[in-house]
Short mmCIF file of C-alpha atoms in Angstrom, two decimals:
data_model
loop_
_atom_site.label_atom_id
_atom_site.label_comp_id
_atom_site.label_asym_id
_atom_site.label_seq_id
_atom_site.Cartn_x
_atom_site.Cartn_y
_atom_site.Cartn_z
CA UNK A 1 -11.97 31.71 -14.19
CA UNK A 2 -8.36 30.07 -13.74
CA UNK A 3 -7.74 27.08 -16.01
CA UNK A 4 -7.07 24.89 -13.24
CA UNK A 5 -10.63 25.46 -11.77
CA UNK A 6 -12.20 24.50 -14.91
CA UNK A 7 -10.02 21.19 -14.92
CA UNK A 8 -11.14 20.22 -11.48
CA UNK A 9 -14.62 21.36 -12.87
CA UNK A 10 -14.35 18.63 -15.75
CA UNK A 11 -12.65 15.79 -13.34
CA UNK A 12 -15.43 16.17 -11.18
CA UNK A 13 -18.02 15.78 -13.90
CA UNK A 14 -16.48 12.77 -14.80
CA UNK A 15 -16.08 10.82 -11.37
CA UNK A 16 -19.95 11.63 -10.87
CA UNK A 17 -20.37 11.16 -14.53
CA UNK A 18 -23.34 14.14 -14.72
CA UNK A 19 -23.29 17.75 -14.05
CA UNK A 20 -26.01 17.45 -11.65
CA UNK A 21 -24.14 15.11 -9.42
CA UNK A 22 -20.78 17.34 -9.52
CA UNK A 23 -22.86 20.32 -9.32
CA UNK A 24 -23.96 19.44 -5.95
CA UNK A 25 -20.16 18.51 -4.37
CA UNK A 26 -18.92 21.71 -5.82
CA UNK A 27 -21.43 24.09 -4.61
CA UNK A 28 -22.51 25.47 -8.15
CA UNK A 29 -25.14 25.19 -10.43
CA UNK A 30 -25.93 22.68 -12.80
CA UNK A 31 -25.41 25.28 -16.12
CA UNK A 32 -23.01 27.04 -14.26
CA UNK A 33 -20.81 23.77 -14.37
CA UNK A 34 -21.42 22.90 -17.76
CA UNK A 35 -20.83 26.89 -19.18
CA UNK A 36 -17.05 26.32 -17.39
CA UNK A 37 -16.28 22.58 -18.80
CA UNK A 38 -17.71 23.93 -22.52
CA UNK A 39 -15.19 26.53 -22.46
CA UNK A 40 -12.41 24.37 -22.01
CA UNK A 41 -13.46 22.86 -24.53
CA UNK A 42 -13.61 25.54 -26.92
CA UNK A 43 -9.97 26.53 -25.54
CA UNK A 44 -8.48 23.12 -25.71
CA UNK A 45 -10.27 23.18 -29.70
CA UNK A 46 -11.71 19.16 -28.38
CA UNK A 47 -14.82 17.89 -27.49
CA UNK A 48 -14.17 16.19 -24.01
CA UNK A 49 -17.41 14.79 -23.37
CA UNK A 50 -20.61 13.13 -24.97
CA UNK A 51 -23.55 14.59 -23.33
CA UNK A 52 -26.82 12.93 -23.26
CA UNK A 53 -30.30 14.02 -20.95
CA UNK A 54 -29.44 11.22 -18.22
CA UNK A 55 -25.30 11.28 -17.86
CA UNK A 56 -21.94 12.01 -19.31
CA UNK A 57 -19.19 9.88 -20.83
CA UNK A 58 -15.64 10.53 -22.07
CA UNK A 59 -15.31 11.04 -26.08
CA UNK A 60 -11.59 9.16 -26.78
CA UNK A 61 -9.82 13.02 -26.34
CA UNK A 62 -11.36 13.36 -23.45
CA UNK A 63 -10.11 9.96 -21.40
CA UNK A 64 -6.84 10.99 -22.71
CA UNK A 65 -6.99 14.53 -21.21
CA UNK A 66 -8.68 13.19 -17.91
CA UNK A 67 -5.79 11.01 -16.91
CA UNK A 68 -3.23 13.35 -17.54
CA UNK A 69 -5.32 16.21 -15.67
CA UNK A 70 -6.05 13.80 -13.00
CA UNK A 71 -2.68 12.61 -12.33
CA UNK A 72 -1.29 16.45 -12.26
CA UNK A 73 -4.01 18.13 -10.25
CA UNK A 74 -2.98 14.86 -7.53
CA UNK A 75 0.43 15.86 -7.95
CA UNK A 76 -0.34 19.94 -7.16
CA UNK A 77 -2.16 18.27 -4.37
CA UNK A 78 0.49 16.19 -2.82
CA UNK A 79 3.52 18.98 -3.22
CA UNK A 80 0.91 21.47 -1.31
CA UNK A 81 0.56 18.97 1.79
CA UNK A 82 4.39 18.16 1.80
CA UNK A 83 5.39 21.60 1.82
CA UNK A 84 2.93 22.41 4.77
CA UNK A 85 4.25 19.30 6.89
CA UNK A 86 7.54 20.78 6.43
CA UNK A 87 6.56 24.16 8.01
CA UNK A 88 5.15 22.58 10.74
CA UNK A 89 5.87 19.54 13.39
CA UNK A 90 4.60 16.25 12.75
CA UNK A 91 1.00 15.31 14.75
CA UNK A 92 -1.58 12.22 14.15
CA UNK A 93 -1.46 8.80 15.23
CA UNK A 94 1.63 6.34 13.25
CA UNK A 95 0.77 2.94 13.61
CA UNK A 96 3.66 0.89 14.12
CA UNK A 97 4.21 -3.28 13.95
CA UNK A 98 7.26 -4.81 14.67
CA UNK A 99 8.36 -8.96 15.35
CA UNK A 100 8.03 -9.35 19.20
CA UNK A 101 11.59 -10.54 20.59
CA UNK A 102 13.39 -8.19 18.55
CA UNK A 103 10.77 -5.30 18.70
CA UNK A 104 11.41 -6.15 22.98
CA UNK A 105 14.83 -5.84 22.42
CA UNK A 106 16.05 -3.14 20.09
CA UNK A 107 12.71 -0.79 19.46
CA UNK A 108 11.55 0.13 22.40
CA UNK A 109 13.94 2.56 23.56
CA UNK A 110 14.00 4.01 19.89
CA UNK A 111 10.33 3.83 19.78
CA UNK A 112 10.08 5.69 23.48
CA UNK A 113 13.07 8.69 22.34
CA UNK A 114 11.09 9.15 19.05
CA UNK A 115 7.77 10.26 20.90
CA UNK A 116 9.61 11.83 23.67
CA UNK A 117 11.01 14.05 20.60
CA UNK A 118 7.53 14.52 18.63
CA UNK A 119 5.06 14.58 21.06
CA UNK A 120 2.28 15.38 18.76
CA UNK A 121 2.81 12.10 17.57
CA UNK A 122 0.46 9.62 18.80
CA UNK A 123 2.35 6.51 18.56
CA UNK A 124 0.31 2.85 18.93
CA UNK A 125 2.67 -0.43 18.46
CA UNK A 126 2.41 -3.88 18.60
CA UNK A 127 4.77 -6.37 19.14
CA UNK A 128 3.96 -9.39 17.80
CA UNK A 129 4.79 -12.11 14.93
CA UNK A 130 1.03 -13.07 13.30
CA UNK A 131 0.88 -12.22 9.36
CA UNK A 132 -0.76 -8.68 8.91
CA UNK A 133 -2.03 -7.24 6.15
CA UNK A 134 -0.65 -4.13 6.72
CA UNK A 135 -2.95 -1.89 4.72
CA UNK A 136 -6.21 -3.43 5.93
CA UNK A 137 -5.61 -3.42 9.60
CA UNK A 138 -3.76 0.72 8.84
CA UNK A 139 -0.23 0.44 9.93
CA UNK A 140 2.26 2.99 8.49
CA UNK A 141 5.28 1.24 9.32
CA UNK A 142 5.82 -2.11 9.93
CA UNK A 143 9.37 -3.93 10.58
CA UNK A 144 9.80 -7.10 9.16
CA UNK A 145 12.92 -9.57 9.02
CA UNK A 146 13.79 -11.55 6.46
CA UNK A 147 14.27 -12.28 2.89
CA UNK A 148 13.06 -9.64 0.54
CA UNK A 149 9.91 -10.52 -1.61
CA UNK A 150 8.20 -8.92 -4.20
CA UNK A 151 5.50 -6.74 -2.35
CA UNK A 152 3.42 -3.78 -3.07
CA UNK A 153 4.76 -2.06 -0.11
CA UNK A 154 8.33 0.20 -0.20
CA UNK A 155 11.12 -1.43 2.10
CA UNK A 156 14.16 0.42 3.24
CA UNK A 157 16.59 -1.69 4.78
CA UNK A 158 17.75 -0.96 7.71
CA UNK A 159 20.66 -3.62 8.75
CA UNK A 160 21.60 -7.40 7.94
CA UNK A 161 20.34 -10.11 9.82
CA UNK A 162 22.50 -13.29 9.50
CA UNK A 163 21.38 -16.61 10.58
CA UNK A 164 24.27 -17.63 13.07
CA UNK A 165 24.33 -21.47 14.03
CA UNK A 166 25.63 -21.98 17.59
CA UNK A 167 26.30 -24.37 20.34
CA UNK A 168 27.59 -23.41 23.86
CA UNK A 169 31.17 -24.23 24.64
CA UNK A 170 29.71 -26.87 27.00
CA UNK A 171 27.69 -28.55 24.41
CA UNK A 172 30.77 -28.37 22.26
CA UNK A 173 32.84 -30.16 24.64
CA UNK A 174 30.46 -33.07 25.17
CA UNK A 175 30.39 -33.84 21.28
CA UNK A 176 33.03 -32.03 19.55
CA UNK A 177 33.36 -29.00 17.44
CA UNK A 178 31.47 -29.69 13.53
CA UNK A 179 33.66 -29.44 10.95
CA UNK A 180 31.51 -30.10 8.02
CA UNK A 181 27.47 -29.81 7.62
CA UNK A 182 26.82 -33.40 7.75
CA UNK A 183 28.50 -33.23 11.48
CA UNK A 184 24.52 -31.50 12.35
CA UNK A 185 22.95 -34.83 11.32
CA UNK A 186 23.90 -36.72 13.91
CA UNK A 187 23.82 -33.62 16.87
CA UNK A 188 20.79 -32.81 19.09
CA UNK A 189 19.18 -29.89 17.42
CA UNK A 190 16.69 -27.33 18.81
CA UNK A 191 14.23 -26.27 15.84
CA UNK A 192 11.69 -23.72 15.16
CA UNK A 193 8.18 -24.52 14.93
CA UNK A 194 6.59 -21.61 13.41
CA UNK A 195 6.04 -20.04 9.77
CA UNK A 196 6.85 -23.14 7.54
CA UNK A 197 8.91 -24.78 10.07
CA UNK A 198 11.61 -27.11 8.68
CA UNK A 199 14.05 -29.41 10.05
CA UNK A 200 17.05 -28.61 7.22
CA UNK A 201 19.89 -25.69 7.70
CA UNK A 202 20.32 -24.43 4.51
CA UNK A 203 23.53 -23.31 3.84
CA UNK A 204 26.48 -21.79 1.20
CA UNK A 205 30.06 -21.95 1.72
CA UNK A 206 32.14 -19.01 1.45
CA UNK A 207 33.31 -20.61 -1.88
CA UNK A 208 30.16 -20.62 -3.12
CA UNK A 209 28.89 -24.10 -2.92
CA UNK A 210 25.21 -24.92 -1.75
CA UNK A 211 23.75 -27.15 0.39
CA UNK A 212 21.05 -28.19 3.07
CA UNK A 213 21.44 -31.03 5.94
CA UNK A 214 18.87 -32.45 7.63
CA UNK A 215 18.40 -31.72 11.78
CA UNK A 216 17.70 -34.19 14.57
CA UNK A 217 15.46 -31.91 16.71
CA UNK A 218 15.35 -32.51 20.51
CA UNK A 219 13.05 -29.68 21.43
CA UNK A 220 11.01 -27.25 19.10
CA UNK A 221 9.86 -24.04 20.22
CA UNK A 222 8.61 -20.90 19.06
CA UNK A 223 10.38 -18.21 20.27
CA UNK A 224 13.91 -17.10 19.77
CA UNK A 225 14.18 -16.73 23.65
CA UNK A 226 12.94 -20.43 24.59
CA UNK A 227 15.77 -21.83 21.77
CA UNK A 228 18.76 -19.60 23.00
CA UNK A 229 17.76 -20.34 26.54
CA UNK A 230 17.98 -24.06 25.67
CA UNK A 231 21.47 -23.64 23.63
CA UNK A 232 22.54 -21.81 25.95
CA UNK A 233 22.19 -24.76 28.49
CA UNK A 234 23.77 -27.34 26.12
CA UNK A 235 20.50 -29.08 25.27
CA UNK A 236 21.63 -28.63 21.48
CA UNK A 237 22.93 -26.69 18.30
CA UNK A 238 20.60 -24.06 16.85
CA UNK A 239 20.40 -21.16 14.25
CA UNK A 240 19.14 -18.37 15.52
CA UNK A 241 18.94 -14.75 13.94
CA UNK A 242 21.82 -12.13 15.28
CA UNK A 243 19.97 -9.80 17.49
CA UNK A 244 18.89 -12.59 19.54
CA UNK A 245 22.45 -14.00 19.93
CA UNK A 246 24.99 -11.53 19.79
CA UNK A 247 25.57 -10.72 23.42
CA UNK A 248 26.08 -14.11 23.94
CA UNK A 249 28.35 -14.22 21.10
CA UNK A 250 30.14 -11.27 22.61
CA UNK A 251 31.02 -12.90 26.20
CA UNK A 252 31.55 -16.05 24.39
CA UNK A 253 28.63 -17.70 26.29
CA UNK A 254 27.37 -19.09 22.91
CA UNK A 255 29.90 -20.60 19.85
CA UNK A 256 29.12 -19.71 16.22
CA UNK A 257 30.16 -22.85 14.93
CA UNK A 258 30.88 -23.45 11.01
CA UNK A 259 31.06 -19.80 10.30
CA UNK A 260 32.80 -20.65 6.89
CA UNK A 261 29.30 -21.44 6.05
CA UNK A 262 26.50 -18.91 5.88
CA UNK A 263 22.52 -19.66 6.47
CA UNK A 264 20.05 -19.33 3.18
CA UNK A 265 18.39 -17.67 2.48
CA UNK A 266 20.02 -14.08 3.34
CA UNK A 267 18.05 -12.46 5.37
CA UNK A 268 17.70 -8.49 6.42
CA UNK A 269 15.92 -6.20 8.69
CA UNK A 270 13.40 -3.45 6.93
CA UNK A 271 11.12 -1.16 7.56
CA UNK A 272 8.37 -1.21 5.09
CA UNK A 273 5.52 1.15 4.68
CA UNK A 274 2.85 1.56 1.79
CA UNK A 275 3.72 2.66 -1.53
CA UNK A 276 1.96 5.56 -1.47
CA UNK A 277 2.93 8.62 -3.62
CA UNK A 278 2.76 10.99 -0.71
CA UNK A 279 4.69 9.57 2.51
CA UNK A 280 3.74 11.80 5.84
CA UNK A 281 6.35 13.69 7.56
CA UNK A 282 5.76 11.25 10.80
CA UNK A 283 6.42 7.90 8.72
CA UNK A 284 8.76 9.68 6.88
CA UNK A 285 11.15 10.82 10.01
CA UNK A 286 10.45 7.64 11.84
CA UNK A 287 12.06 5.33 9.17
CA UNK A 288 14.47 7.95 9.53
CA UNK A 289 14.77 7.63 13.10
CA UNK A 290 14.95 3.61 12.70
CA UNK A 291 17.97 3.87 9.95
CA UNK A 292 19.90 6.12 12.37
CA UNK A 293 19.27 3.88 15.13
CA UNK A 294 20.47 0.85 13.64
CA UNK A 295 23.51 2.05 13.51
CA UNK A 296 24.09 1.01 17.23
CA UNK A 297 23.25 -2.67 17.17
CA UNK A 298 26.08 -4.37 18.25
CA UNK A 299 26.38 -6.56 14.79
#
């Protein structure tokens, strides 16, 4: 019998910890089993296990030799289901979560091409800004903006996402243009009320130097959309991430005032999925897609 048999022969064993039990996933007998782990035993010149009437347990060479085993017959394992993704089209469902204004905004014409492309993909997204656990509720790629934290999950980012503080040129007129952070203290400010809201813009100078002033909010709100509707009308100065301001940057509808000063923390745009050792083709060419994508955001 090939070595490798009698390896997956002894790895079962061990997860069921008795013959008997592995026995009956493998489809052989219970001496059967044992014969084929004994003689890898007598080829590898170690005893692997300590037998008794009831169950098995690993002698000191033999938890040594499992782990090893273990982690090679997994790798066999993975390089046989990548190679036969490769030969064929991706299929299965990818479960996709994005933030909601910029997931409106910039994913769902990607989003749309990439299932037009694969259509044996079954895509399901959501669009919206509640805290996930992404590998309890099953998502394979999430996109998530901000700064980078130590996770268990693999991010790949996909563009920068600079806090830009503005005011509209109308709103600019009525008090003046800031020339220094401590101008904001004494401005109407429109604030965000969601995930640790605070009323400070923290900030560093392109020299380096660090800082934070403290806002005099007029309105709070919770969606980008709400705030840039209400700069946009003069109501008062706010930081708001790029995507949901550069158009208005563009046609000069909206004023990025101080930009000698840049908001802190950075922040980024990534897609994140689990770190698993094997990624599917589907996640895999999807993060793909995203990357590409990015590349025609207007900032």
């Amino acid at each position: 019998m090939p070595q490798i048999s009698k390896i997956s022969m002894f790895i079962a064993v061990v997860k069921h910890q008795s013959f008997a039990g592995a026995a009956r996933d493998l489809g052989f007998t219970g001496p059967a089993l044992s014969k084929q782990v004994q003689a890898l035993e007598e080829q590898l010149g170690v005893k692997l296990l300590h037998r008794t009437t009831r169950q098995v347990s690993l002698t000191e060479e033999g938890a040594l030799y499992y782990e090893r085993a273990r982690k090679a017959l997994e790798d066999l394992d993975e390089a046989e289901k990548q190679i036969q993704e490769l030969k064929s089209s991706p299929v299965g469902l990818l479960k996709i979560n994005a933030p909601m204004s910029f997931g409106l905004n910039y994913l769902t014409d990607p989003i749309a091409k990439f299932s037009q492309k694969y259509s044996d993909v079954i895509i399901d997204v959501d669009f919206d800004d509640r805290r996930i656990d992404m590998i309890e509720e099953g998502y394979d790629v999430i996109i998530r903006i901000g700064a980078l934290e130590d996770s268990s999950l693999i991010a790949r980012k996909l563009s920068p996402c600079p806090i830009m503080l503005c005011a509209s040129p109308a709103f600019i007129e009525r008090y003046g243009l800031p020339q220094n952070p401590s101008d904001l203290e004494e401005l109407p400010a429109i604030l965000f009320n969601k995930h640790g809201y605070v009323d400070e813009w923290a900030y560093k100078k392109n020299n380096g130097n660090v800082g934070k002033v403290k806002m005099k909010g007029v309105m709070h709100a919770n969606t980008a959309e709400m705030m840039c509707e209400a700069c946009l009308q003069g109501i008062g100065v706010t930081s708001l991430p790029i995507f949901s301001v550069a158009k208005y940057l563009q046609s000069n509808q909206l004023i990025h005032i101080l930009p000698e000063y840049e908001t802190m923390p950075q922040r980024s745009i990534y897609a994140m999925f689990p770190q698993n050792r094997y990624l599917s083709t589907k996640t895999r060419l999807f993060v793909d897609w995203l990357s590409e994508n990015s590349k025609t955001w207007p900032w």
